[in-house]
Amino acid sequence: FIAANPPGVHGTHVYQPDQYGIDPAAVRSEFREYIDHFDLPPE
């Protein structure tokens, strides 16, 4: 199944936070401890 249906076979969609009224800086600030704890890279 996976070989016959690779990622993107039906197209892709890139979501942007501002489309939904989300401020990325505010999210990073709110989750700073979590982001730092798990050493997550910025997206």
PDB file of N, CA and C in Angstrom:
ATOM      1  N   PHE A   1       0.823  -1.197   0.000  1.00  0.00           N
ATOM      2  CA  PHE A   1       0.000   0.000   0.000  1.00  0.00           C
ATOM      3  C   PHE A   1       0.861   1.252   0.000  1.00  0.00           C
ATOM      4  N   ILE A   2       1.859   1.289   0.875  1.00  0.00           N
ATOM      5  CA  ILE A   2       2.700   2.478   0.981  1.00  0.00           C
ATOM      6  C   ILE A   2       3.474   2.724  -0.312  1.00  0.00           C
ATOM      7  N   ALA A   3       3.989   1.674  -0.922  1.00  0.00           N
ATOM      8  CA  ALA A   3       4.740   1.839  -2.167  1.00  0.00           C
ATOM      9  C   ALA A   3       3.847   2.363  -3.285  1.00  0.00           C
ATOM     10  N   ALA A   4       2.590   1.948  -3.298  1.00  0.00           N
ATOM     11  CA  ALA A   4       1.654   2.383  -4.333  1.00  0.00           C
ATOM     12  C   ALA A   4       1.065   3.758  -4.055  1.00  0.00           C
ATOM     13  N   ASN A   5       1.204   4.242  -2.831  1.00  0.00           N
ATOM     14  CA  ASN A   5       0.625   5.533  -2.444  1.00  0.00           C
ATOM     15  C   ASN A   5       1.658   6.399  -1.711  1.00  0.00           C
ATOM     16  N   PRO A   6       2.703   6.837  -2.418  1.00  0.00           N
ATOM     17  CA  PRO A   6       3.738   7.629  -1.751  1.00  0.00           C
ATOM     18  C   PRO A   6       3.215   8.996  -1.322  1.00  0.00           C
ATOM     19  N   PRO A   7       3.870   9.627  -0.361  1.00  0.00           N
ATOM     20  CA  PRO A   7       3.452  10.964   0.065  1.00  0.00           C
ATOM     21  C   PRO A   7       3.431  11.930  -1.118  1.00  0.00           C
ATOM     22  N   GLY A   8       2.399  12.731  -1.189  1.00  0.00           N
ATOM     23  CA  GLY A   8       2.284  13.730  -2.241  1.00  0.00           C
ATOM     24  C   GLY A   8       1.654  13.232  -3.525  1.00  0.00           C
ATOM     25  N   VAL A   9       1.281  11.960  -3.584  1.00  0.00           N
ATOM     26  CA  VAL A   9       0.713  11.413  -4.816  1.00  0.00           C
ATOM     27  C   VAL A   9      -0.575  12.142  -5.216  1.00  0.00           C
ATOM     28  N   HIS A  10      -1.298  12.649  -4.245  1.00  0.00           N
ATOM     29  CA  HIS A  10      -2.534  13.379  -4.526  1.00  0.00           C
ATOM     30  C   HIS A  10      -2.352  14.881  -4.343  1.00  0.00           C
ATOM     31  N   GLY A  11      -1.104  15.334  -4.367  1.00  0.00           N
ATOM     32  CA  GLY A  11      -0.815  16.749  -4.167  1.00  0.00           C
ATOM     33  C   GLY A  11      -0.496  17.029  -2.707  1.00  0.00           C
ATOM     34  N   THR A  12      -0.090  18.241  -2.455  1.00  0.00           N
ATOM     35  CA  THR A  12       0.248  18.637  -1.095  1.00  0.00           C
ATOM     36  C   THR A  12      -0.397  19.975  -0.780  1.00  0.00           C
ATOM     37  N   HIS A  13      -0.424  20.296   0.473  1.00  0.00           N
ATOM     38  CA  HIS A  13      -0.927  21.598   0.913  1.00  0.00           C
ATOM     39  C   HIS A  13      -0.018  22.087   2.024  1.00  0.00           C
ATOM     40  N   VAL A  14       0.390  23.332   1.914  1.00  0.00           N
ATOM     41  CA  VAL A  14       1.227  23.938   2.947  1.00  0.00           C
ATOM     42  C   VAL A  14       0.352  24.895   3.737  1.00  0.00           C
ATOM     43  N   TYR A  15       0.220  24.632   5.018  1.00  0.00           N
ATOM     44  CA  TYR A  15      -0.589  25.473   5.886  1.00  0.00           C
ATOM     45  C   TYR A  15       0.258  26.613   6.423  1.00  0.00           C
ATOM     46  N   GLN A  16      -0.301  27.799   6.457  1.00  0.00           N
ATOM     47  CA  GLN A  16       0.368  28.967   7.006  1.00  0.00           C
ATOM     48  C   GLN A  16      -0.399  29.427   8.235  1.00  0.00           C
ATOM     49  N   PRO A  17       0.287  29.645   9.351  1.00  0.00           N
ATOM     50  CA  PRO A  17      -0.395  30.034  10.591  1.00  0.00           C
ATOM     51  C   PRO A  17      -1.266  31.279  10.438  1.00  0.00           C
ATOM     52  N   ASP A  18      -0.799  32.245   9.652  1.00  0.00           N
ATOM     53  CA  ASP A  18      -1.571  33.485   9.520  1.00  0.00           C
ATOM     54  C   ASP A  18      -2.909  33.276   8.816  1.00  0.00           C
ATOM     55  N   GLN A  19      -3.053  32.174   8.081  1.00  0.00           N
ATOM     56  CA  GLN A  19      -4.342  31.856   7.463  1.00  0.00           C
ATOM     57  C   GLN A  19      -5.413  31.628   8.525  1.00  0.00           C
ATOM     58  N   TYR A  20      -4.975  31.269   9.717  1.00  0.00           N
ATOM     59  CA  TYR A  20      -5.897  30.922  10.794  1.00  0.00           C
ATOM     60  C   TYR A  20      -5.807  31.891  11.968  1.00  0.00           C
ATOM     61  N   GLY A  21      -5.157  33.029  11.744  1.00  0.00           N
ATOM     62  CA  GLY A  21      -5.056  34.034  12.792  1.00  0.00           C
ATOM     63  C   GLY A  21      -4.105  33.654  13.914  1.00  0.00           C
ATOM     64  N   ILE A  22      -3.139  32.802  13.606  1.00  0.00           N
ATOM     65  CA  ILE A  22      -2.178  32.353  14.612  1.00  0.00           C
ATOM     66  C   ILE A  22      -0.877  33.136  14.445  1.00  0.00           C
ATOM     67  N   ASP A  23      -0.369  33.667  15.545  1.00  0.00           N
ATOM     68  CA  ASP A  23       0.892  34.402  15.546  1.00  0.00           C
ATOM     69  C   ASP A  23       2.012  33.446  15.967  1.00  0.00           C
ATOM     70  N   PRO A  24       2.902  33.070  15.038  1.00  0.00           N
ATOM     71  CA  PRO A  24       3.963  32.117  15.370  1.00  0.00           C
ATOM     72  C   PRO A  24       4.827  32.549  16.556  1.00  0.00           C
ATOM     73  N   ALA A  25       5.110  33.834  16.677  1.00  0.00           N
ATOM     74  CA  ALA A  25       5.923  34.316  17.802  1.00  0.00           C
ATOM     75  C   ALA A  25       5.201  34.090  19.125  1.00  0.00           C
ATOM     76  N   ALA A  26       3.893  34.287  19.141  1.00  0.00           N
ATOM     77  CA  ALA A  26       3.113  34.070  20.361  1.00  0.00           C
ATOM     78  C   ALA A  26       3.096  32.585  20.732  1.00  0.00           C
ATOM     79  N   VAL A  27       3.006  31.721  19.739  1.00  0.00           N
ATOM     80  CA  VAL A  27       3.011  30.272  19.997  1.00  0.00           C
ATOM     81  C   VAL A  27       4.372  29.856  20.555  1.00  0.00           C
ATOM     82  N   ARG A  28       5.457  30.338  19.941  1.00  0.00           N
ATOM     83  CA  ARG A  28       6.793  30.010  20.448  1.00  0.00           C
ATOM     84  C   ARG A  28       6.963  30.487  21.883  1.00  0.00           C
ATOM     85  N   SER A  29       6.462  31.679  22.168  1.00  0.00           N
ATOM     86  CA  SER A  29       6.569  32.219  23.519  1.00  0.00           C
ATOM     87  C   SER A  29       5.782  31.364  24.516  1.00  0.00           C
ATOM     88  N   GLU A  30       4.576  30.988  24.137  1.00  0.00           N
ATOM     89  CA  GLU A  30       3.705  30.201  25.016  1.00  0.00           C
ATOM     90  C   GLU A  30       4.285  28.813  25.303  1.00  0.00           C
ATOM     91  N   PHE A  31       4.949  28.216  24.302  1.00  0.00           N
ATOM     92  CA  PHE A  31       5.464  26.857  24.429  1.00  0.00           C
ATOM     93  C   PHE A  31       6.987  26.809  24.555  1.00  0.00           C
ATOM     94  N   ARG A  32       7.609  27.920  24.953  1.00  0.00           N
ATOM     95  CA  ARG A  32       9.068  28.008  25.023  1.00  0.00           C
ATOM     96  C   ARG A  32       9.688  26.890  25.867  1.00  0.00           C
ATOM     97  N   GLU A  33       9.132  26.611  27.042  1.00  0.00           N
ATOM     98  CA  GLU A  33       9.699  25.559  27.897  1.00  0.00           C
ATOM     99  C   GLU A  33       9.648  24.201  27.204  1.00  0.00           C
ATOM    100  N   TYR A  34       8.551  23.885  26.556  1.00  0.00           N
ATOM    101  CA  TYR A  34       8.391  22.619  25.840  1.00  0.00           C
ATOM    102  C   TYR A  34       9.388  22.550  24.683  1.00  0.00           C
ATOM    103  N   ILE A  35       9.463  23.626  23.907  1.00  0.00           N
ATOM    104  CA  ILE A  35      10.363  23.678  22.756  1.00  0.00           C
ATOM    105  C   ILE A  35      11.810  23.499  23.201  1.00  0.00           C
ATOM    106  N   ASP A  36      12.181  24.200  24.272  1.00  0.00           N
ATOM    107  CA  ASP A  36      13.548  24.086  24.786  1.00  0.00           C
ATOM    108  C   ASP A  36      13.826  22.695  25.349  1.00  0.00           C
ATOM    109  N   HIS A  37      12.872  22.142  26.077  1.00  0.00           N
ATOM    110  CA  HIS A  37      13.057  20.821  26.687  1.00  0.00           C
ATOM    111  C   HIS A  37      13.321  19.750  25.630  1.00  0.00           C
ATOM    112  N   PHE A  38      12.578  19.785  24.534  1.00  0.00           N
ATOM    113  CA  PHE A  38      12.710  18.771  23.490  1.00  0.00           C
ATOM    114  C   PHE A  38      13.619  19.217  22.349  1.00  0.00           C
ATOM    115  N   ASP A  39      14.279  20.380  22.518  1.00  0.00           N
ATOM    116  CA  ASP A  39      15.235  20.900  21.535  1.00  0.00           C
ATOM    117  C   ASP A  39      14.642  20.905  20.123  1.00  0.00           C
ATOM    118  N   LEU A  40      13.442  21.460  19.999  1.00  0.00           N
ATOM    119  CA  LEU A  40      12.743  21.489  18.721  1.00  0.00           C
ATOM    120  C   LEU A  40      13.243  22.644  17.860  1.00  0.00           C
ATOM    121  N   PRO A  41      13.503  22.377  16.579  1.00  0.00           N
ATOM    122  CA  PRO A  41      13.950  23.451  15.689  1.00  0.00           C
ATOM    123  C   PRO A  41      12.766  24.331  15.287  1.00  0.00           C
ATOM    124  N   PRO A  42      13.008  25.599  15.000  1.00  0.00           N
ATOM    125  CA  PRO A  42      11.912  26.452  14.523  1.00  0.00           C
ATOM    126  C   PRO A  42      11.467  25.998  13.137  1.00  0.00           C
ATOM    127  N   GLU A  43      10.203  26.170  12.858  1.00  0.00           N
ATOM    128  CA  GLU A  43       9.688  25.789  11.535  1.00  0.00           C
ATOM    129  C   GLU A  43       9.377  27.011  10.731  1.00  0.00           C
TER     130      GLU A  43
END
